[in-house]
Short mmCIF file of N, CA and C in Angstrom, two decimals:
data_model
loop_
_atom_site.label_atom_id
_atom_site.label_comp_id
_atom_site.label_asym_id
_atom_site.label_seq_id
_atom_site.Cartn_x
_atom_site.Cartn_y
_atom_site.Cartn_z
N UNK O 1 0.82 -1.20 0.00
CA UNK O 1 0.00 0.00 0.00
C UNK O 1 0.86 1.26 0.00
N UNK O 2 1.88 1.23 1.05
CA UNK O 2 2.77 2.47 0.95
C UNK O 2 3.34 2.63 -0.90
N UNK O 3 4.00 1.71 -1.55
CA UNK O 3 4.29 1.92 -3.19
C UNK O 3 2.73 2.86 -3.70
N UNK O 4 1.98 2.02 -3.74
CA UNK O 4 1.04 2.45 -4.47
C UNK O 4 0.61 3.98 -4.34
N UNK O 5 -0.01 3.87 -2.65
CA UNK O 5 -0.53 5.52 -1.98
C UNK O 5 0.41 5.87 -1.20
N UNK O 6 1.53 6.57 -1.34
CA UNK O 6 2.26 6.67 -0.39
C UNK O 6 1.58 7.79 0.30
N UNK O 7 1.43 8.78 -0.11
CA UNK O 7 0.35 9.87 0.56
C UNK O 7 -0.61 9.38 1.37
N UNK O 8 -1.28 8.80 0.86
CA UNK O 8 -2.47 8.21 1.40
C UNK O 8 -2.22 7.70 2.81
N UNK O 9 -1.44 6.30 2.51
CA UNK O 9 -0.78 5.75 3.74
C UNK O 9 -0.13 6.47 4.55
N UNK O 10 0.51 7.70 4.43
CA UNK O 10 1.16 8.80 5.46
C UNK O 10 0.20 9.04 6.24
N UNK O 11 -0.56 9.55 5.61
CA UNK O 11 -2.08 10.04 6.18
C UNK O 11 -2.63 8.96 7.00
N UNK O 12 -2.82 8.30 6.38
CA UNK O 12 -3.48 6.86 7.47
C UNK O 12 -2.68 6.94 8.64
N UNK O 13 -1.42 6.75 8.88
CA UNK O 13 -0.60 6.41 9.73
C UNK O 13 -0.99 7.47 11.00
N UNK O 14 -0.90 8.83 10.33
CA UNK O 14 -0.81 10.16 11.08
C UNK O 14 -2.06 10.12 12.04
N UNK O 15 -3.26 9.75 10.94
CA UNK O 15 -4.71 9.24 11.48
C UNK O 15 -4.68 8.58 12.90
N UNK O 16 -4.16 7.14 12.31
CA UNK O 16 -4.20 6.12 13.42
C UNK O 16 -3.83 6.19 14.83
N UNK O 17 -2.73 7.12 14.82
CA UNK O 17 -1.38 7.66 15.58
C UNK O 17 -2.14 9.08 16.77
N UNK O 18 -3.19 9.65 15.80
CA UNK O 18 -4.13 10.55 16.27
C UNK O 18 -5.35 9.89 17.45
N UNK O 19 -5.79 8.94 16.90
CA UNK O 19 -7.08 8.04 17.52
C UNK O 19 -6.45 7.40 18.79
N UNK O 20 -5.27 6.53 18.39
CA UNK O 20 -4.58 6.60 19.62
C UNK O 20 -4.32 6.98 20.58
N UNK O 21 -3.23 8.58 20.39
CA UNK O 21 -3.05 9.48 21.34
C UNK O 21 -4.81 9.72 21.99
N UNK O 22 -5.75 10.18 21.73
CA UNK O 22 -6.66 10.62 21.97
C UNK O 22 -7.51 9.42 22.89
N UNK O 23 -8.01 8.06 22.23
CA UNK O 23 -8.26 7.25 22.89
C UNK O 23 -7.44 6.40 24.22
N UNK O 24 -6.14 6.91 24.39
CA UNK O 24 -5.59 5.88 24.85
C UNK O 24 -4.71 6.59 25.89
N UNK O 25 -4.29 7.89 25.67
CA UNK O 25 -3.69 8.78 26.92
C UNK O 25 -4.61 8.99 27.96
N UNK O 26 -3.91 9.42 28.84
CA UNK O 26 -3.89 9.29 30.12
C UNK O 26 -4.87 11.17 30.08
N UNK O 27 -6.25 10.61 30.68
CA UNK O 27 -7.04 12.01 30.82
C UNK O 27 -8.04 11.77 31.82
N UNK O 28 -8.04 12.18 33.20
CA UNK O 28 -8.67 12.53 34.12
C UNK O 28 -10.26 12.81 34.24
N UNK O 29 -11.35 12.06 34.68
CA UNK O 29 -12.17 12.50 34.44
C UNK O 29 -13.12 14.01 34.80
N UNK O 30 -12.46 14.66 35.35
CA UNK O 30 -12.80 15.87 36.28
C UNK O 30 -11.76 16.73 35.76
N UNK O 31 -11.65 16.54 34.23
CA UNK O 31 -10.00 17.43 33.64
C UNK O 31 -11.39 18.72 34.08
N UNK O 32 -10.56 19.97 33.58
CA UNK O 32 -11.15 21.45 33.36
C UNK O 32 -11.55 21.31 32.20
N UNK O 33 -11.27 20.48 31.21
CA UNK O 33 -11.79 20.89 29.14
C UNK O 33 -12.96 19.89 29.64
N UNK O 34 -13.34 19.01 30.24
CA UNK O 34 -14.16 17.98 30.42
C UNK O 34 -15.40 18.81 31.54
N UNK O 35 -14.92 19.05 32.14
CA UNK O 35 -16.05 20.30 32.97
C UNK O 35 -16.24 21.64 32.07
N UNK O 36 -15.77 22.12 31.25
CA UNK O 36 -16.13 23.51 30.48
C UNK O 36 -17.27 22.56 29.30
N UNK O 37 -16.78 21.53 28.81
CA UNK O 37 -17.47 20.54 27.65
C UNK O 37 -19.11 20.19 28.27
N UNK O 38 -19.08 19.90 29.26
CA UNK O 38 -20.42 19.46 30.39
C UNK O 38 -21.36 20.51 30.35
N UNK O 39 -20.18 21.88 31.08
CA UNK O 39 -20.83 22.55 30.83
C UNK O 39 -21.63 23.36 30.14
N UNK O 40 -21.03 23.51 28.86
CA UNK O 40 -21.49 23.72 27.24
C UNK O 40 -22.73 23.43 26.93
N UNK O 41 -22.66 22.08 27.28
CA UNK O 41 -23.74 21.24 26.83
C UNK O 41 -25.41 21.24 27.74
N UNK O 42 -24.57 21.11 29.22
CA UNK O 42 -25.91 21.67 30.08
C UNK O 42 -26.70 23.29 29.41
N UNK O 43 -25.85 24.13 29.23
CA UNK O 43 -26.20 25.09 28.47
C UNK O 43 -27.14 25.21 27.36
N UNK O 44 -26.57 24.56 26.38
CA UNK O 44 -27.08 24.34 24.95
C UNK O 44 -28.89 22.84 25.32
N UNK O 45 -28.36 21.99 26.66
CA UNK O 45 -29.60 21.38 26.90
C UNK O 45 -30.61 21.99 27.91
N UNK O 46 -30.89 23.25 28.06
CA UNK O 46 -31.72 23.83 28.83
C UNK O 46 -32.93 24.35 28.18
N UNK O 47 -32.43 24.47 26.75
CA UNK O 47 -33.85 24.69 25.98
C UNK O 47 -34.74 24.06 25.63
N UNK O 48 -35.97 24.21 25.65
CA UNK O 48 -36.93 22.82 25.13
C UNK O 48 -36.71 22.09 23.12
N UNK O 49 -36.32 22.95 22.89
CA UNK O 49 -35.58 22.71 21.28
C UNK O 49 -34.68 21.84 21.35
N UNK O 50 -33.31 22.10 22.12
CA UNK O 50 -32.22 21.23 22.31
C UNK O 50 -32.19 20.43 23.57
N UNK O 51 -33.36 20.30 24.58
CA UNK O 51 -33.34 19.39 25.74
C UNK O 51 -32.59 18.10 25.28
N UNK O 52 -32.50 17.34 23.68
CA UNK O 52 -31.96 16.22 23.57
C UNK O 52 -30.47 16.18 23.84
N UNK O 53 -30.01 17.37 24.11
CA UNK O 53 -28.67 16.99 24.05
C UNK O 53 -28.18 17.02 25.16
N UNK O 54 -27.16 16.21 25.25
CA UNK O 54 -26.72 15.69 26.46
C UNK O 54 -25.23 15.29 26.38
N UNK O 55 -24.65 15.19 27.27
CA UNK O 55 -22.85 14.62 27.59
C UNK O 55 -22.88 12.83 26.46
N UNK O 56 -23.40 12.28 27.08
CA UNK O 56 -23.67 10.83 26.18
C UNK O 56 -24.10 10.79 24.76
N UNK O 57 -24.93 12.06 24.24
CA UNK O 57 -25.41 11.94 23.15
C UNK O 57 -24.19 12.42 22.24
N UNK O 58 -23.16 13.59 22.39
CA UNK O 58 -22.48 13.96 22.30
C UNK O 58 -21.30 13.64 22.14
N UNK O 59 -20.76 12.87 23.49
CA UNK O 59 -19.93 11.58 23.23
C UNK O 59 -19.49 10.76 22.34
N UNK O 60 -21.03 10.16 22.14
CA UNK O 60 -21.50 9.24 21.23
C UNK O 60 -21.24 9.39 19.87
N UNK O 61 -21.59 10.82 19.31
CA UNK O 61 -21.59 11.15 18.41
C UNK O 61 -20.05 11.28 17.33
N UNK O 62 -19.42 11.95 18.68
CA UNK O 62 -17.74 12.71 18.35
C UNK O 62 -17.25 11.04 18.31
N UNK O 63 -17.71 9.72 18.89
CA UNK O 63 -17.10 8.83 18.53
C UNK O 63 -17.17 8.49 16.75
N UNK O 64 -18.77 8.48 17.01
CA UNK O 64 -18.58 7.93 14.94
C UNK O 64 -18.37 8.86 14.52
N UNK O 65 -17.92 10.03 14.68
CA UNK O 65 -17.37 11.28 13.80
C UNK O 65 -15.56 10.72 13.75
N UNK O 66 -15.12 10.19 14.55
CA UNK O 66 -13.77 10.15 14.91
C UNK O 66 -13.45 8.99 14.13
N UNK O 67 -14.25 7.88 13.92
CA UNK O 67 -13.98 6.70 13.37
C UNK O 67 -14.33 6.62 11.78
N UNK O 68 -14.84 8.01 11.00
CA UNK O 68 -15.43 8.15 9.55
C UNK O 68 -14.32 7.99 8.79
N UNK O 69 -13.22 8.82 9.38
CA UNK O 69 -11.89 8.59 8.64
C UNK O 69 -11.49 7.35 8.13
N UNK O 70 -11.53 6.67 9.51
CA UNK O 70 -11.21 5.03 9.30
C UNK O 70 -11.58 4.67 7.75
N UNK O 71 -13.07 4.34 7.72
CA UNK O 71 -13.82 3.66 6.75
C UNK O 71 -13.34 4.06 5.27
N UNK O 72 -12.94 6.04 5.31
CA UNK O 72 -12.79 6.41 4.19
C UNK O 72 -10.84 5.96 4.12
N UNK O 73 -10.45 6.31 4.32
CA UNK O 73 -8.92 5.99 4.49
C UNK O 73 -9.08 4.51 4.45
N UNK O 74 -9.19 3.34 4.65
CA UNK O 74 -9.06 2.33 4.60
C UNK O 74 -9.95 1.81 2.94
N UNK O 75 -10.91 1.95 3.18
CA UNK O 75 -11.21 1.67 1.69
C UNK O 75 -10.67 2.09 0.52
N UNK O 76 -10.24 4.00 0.43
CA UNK O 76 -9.13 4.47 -0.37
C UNK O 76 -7.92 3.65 -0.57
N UNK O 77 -7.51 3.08 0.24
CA UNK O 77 -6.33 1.97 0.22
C UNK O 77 -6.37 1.28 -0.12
N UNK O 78 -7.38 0.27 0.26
CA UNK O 78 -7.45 -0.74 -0.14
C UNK O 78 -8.68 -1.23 -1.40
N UNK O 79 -9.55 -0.30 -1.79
CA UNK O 79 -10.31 -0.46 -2.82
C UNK O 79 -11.50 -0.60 -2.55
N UNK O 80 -12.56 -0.28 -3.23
CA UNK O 80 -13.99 -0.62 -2.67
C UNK O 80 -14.43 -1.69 -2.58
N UNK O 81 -13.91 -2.90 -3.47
CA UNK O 81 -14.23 -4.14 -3.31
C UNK O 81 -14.17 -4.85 -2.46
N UNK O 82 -12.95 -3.98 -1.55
CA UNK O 82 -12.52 -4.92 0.05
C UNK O 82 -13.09 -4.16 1.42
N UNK O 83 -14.17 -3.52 0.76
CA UNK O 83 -14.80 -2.44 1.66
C UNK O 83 -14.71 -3.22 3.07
N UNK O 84 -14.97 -4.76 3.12
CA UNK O 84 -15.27 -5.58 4.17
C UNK O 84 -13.74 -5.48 4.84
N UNK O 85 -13.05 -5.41 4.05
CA UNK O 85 -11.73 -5.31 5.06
C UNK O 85 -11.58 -4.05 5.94
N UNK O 86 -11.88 -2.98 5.33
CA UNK O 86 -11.70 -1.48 6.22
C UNK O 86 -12.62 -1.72 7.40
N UNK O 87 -14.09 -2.58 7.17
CA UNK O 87 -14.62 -2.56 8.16
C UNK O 87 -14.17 -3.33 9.46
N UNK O 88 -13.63 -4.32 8.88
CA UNK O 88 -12.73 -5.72 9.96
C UNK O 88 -11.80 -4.60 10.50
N UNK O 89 -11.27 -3.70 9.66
CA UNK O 89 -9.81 -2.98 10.60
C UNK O 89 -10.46 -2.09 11.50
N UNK O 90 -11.51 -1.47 11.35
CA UNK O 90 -12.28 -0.59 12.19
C UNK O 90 -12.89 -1.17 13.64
N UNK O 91 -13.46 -2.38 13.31
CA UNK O 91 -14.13 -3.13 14.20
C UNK O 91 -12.76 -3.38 15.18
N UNK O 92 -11.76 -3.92 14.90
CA UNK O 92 -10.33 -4.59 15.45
C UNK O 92 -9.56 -3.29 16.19
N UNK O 93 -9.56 -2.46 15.43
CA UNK O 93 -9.22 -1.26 16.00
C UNK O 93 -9.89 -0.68 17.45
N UNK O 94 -11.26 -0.80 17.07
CA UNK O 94 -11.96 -0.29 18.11
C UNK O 94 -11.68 -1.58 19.41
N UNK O 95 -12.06 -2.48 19.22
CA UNK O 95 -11.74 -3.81 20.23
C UNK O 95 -10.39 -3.33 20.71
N UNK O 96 -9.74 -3.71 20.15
CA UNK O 96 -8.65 -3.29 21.06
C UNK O 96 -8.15 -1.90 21.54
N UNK O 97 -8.52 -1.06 21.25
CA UNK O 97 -8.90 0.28 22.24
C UNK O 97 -9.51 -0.01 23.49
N UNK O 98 -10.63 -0.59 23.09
CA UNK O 98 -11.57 -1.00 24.42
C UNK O 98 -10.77 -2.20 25.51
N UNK O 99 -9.75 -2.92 24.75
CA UNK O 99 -9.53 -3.58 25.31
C UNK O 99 -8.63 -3.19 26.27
N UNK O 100 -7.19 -2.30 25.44
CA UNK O 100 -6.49 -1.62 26.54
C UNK O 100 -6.89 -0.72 27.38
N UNK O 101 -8.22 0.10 27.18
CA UNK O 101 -8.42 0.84 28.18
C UNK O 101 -9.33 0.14 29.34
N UNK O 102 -8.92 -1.25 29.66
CA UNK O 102 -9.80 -2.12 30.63
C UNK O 102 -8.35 -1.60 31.99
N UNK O 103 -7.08 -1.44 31.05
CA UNK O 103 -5.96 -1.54 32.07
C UNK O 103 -5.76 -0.20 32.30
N UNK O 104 -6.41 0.71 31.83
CA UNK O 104 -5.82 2.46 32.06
C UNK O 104 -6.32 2.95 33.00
N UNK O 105 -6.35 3.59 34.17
CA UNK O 105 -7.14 4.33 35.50
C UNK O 105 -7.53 5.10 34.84
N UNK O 106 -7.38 5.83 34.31
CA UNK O 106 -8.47 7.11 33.69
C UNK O 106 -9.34 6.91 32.69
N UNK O 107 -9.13 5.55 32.28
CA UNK O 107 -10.15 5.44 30.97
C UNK O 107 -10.76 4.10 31.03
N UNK O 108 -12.30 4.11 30.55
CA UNK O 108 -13.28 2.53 30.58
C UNK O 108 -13.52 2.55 29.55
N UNK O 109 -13.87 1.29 29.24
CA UNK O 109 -14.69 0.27 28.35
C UNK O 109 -16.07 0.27 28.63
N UNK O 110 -16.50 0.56 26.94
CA UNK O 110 -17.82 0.78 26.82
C UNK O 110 -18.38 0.24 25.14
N UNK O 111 -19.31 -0.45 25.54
CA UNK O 111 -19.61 -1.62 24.55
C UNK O 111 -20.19 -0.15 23.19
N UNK O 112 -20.75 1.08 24.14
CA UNK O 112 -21.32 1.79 23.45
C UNK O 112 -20.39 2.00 22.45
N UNK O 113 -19.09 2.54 22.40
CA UNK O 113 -17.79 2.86 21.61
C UNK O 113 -17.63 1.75 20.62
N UNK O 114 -17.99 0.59 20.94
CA UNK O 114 -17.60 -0.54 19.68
C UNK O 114 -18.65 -0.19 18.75
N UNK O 115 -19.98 0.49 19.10
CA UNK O 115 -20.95 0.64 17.96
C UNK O 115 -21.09 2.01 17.50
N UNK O 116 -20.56 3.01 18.21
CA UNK O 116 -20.30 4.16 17.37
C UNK O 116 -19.15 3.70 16.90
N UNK O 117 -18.05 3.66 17.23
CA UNK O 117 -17.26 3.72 16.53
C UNK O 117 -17.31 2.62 14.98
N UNK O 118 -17.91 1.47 15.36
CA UNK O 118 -18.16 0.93 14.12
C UNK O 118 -19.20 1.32 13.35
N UNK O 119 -20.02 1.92 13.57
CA UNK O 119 -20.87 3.36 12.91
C UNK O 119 -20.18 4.23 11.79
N UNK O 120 -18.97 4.47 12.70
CA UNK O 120 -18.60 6.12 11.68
C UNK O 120 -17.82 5.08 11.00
N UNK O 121 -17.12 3.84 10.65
CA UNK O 121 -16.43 3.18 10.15
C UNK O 121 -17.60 3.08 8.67
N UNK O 122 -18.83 2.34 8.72
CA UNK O 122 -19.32 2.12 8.18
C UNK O 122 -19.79 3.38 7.37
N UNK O 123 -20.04 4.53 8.12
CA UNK O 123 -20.44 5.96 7.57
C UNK O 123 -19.00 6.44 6.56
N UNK O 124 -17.88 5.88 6.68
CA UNK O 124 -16.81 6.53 6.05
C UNK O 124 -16.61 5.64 4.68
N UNK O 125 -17.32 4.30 4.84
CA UNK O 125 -17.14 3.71 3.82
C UNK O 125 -18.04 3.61 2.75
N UNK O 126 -19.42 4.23 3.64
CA UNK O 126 -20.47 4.80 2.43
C UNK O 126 -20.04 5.70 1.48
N UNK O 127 -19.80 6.77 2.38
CA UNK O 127 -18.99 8.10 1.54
C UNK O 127 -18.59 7.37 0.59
N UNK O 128 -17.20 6.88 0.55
CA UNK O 128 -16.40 6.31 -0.81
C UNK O 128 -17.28 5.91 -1.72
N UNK O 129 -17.86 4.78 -0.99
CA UNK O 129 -19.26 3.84 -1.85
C UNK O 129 -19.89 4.91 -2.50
N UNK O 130 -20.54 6.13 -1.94
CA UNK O 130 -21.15 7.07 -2.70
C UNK O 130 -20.97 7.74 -3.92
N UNK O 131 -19.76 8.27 -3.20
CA UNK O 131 -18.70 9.40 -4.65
C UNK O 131 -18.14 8.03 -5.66
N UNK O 132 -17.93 6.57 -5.48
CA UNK O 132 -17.71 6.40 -6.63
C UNK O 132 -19.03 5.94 -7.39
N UNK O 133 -19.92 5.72 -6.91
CA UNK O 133 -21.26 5.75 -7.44
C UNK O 133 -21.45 6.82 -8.54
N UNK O 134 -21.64 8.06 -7.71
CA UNK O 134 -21.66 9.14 -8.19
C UNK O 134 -20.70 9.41 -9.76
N UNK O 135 -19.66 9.18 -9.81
CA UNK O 135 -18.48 8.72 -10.48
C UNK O 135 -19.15 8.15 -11.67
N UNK O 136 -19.42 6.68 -11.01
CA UNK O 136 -19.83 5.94 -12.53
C UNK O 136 -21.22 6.26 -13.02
N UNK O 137 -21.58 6.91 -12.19
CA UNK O 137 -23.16 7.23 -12.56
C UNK O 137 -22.76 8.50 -13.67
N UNK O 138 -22.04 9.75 -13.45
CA UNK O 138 -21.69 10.62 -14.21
C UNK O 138 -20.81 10.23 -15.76
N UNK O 139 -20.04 9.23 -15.29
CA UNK O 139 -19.28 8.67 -16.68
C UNK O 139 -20.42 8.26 -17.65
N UNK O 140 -21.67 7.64 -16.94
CA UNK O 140 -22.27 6.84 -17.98
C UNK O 140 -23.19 7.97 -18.94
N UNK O 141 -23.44 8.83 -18.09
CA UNK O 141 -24.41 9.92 -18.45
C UNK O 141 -23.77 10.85 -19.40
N UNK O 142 -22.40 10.76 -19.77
CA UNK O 142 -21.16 11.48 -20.53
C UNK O 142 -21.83 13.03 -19.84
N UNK O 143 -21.67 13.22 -18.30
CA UNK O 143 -21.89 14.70 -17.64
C UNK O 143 -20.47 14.41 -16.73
N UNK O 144 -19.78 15.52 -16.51
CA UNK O 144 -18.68 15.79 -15.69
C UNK O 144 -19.19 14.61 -14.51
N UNK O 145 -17.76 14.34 -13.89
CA UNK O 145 -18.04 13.55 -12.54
C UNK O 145 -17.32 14.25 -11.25
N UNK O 146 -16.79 13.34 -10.59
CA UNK O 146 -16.29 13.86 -9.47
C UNK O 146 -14.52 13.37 -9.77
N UNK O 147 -13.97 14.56 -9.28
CA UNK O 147 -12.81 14.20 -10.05
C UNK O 147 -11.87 13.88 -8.97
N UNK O 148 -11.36 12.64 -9.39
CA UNK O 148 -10.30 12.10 -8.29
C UNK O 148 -9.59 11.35 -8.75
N UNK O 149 -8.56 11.61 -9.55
CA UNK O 149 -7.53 10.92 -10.92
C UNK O 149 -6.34 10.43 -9.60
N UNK O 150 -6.29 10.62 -8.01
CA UNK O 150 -5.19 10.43 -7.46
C UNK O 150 -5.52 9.81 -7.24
N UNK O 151 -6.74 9.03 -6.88
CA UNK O 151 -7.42 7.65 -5.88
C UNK O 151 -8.40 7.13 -6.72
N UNK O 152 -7.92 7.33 -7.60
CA UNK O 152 -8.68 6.76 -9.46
C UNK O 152 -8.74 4.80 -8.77
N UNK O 153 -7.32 4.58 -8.48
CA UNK O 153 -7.01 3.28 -8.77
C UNK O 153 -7.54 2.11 -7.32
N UNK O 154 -7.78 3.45 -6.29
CA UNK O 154 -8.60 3.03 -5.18
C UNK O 154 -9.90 2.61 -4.97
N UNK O 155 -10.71 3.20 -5.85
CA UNK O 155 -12.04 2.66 -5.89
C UNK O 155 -12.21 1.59 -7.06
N UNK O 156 -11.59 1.10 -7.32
CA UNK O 156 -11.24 0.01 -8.35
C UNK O 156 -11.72 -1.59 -7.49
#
């Protein structure tokens, strides 16, 4: 993969290396960014419009937002045909996050995180699925498409 995308794979790496640091360092639950974040949100949930929002919903969310990359970066790599593989690396990824943070004092395991996060995995691999849709749907129609001559050989 590095021959082929070397860009790509930089990027992945930088990605992975990101999810890591973030999932897996050492962060206090009573930090000050974690009480200003609470508080935000108590804020923004006091209205009867936004009463849905909440610390968990939120959470929840920034997880499959965090894991979209995955799906799209992994399928770019490896092709749309092996879409099932980006998802296996997403799913594996997330497991073992969950798994090391069984041993971290500042951080738990939560079954919820294996399904957002395999959420935004699956949400990142639509995307691709989409735009090359989109792609062959425009080639056939002889109307402009979506142009991506660098990751031409990725959705292949």
């Amino acid at each position: 993969m590095l021959r082929r995308h070397p860009v790509l794979s930089i990027v992945t790496a930088v990605y992975l290396v990101a999810v890591g640091w973030i999932t897996l360092s050492s962060q206090p639950q009573d930090s000050e960014q974690n009480t200003f974040i609470r508080g935000v949100i108590a804020q923004i949930g006091r209205f009867p419009a936004t009463s849905w929002v909440t610390y968990n919903g939120v959470e929840f969310t920034a997880n499959i937002a965090m894991f979209v990359p995955m799906g799209v970066l992994f399928t770019l790599l490896l092709g749309l045909r092996r879409w099932w593989v980006a998802l296996l690396i997403g799913v594996v990824a997330t497991c073992t996050i969950e798994f090391i943070q069984l041993f971290l004092p500042t951080r738990y395991s939560d079954v919820r995180d294996l399904i957002a996060n395999t959420t935004g995995t699956l949400i990142g691999i639509g995307v691709v699925a989409l735009i090359a849709w989109l792609k062959r749907r425009g080639n056939s129609q002889g109307t402009p498409s979506v142009d991506d001559d660098i990751h031409a050989n990725a959705l292949k």
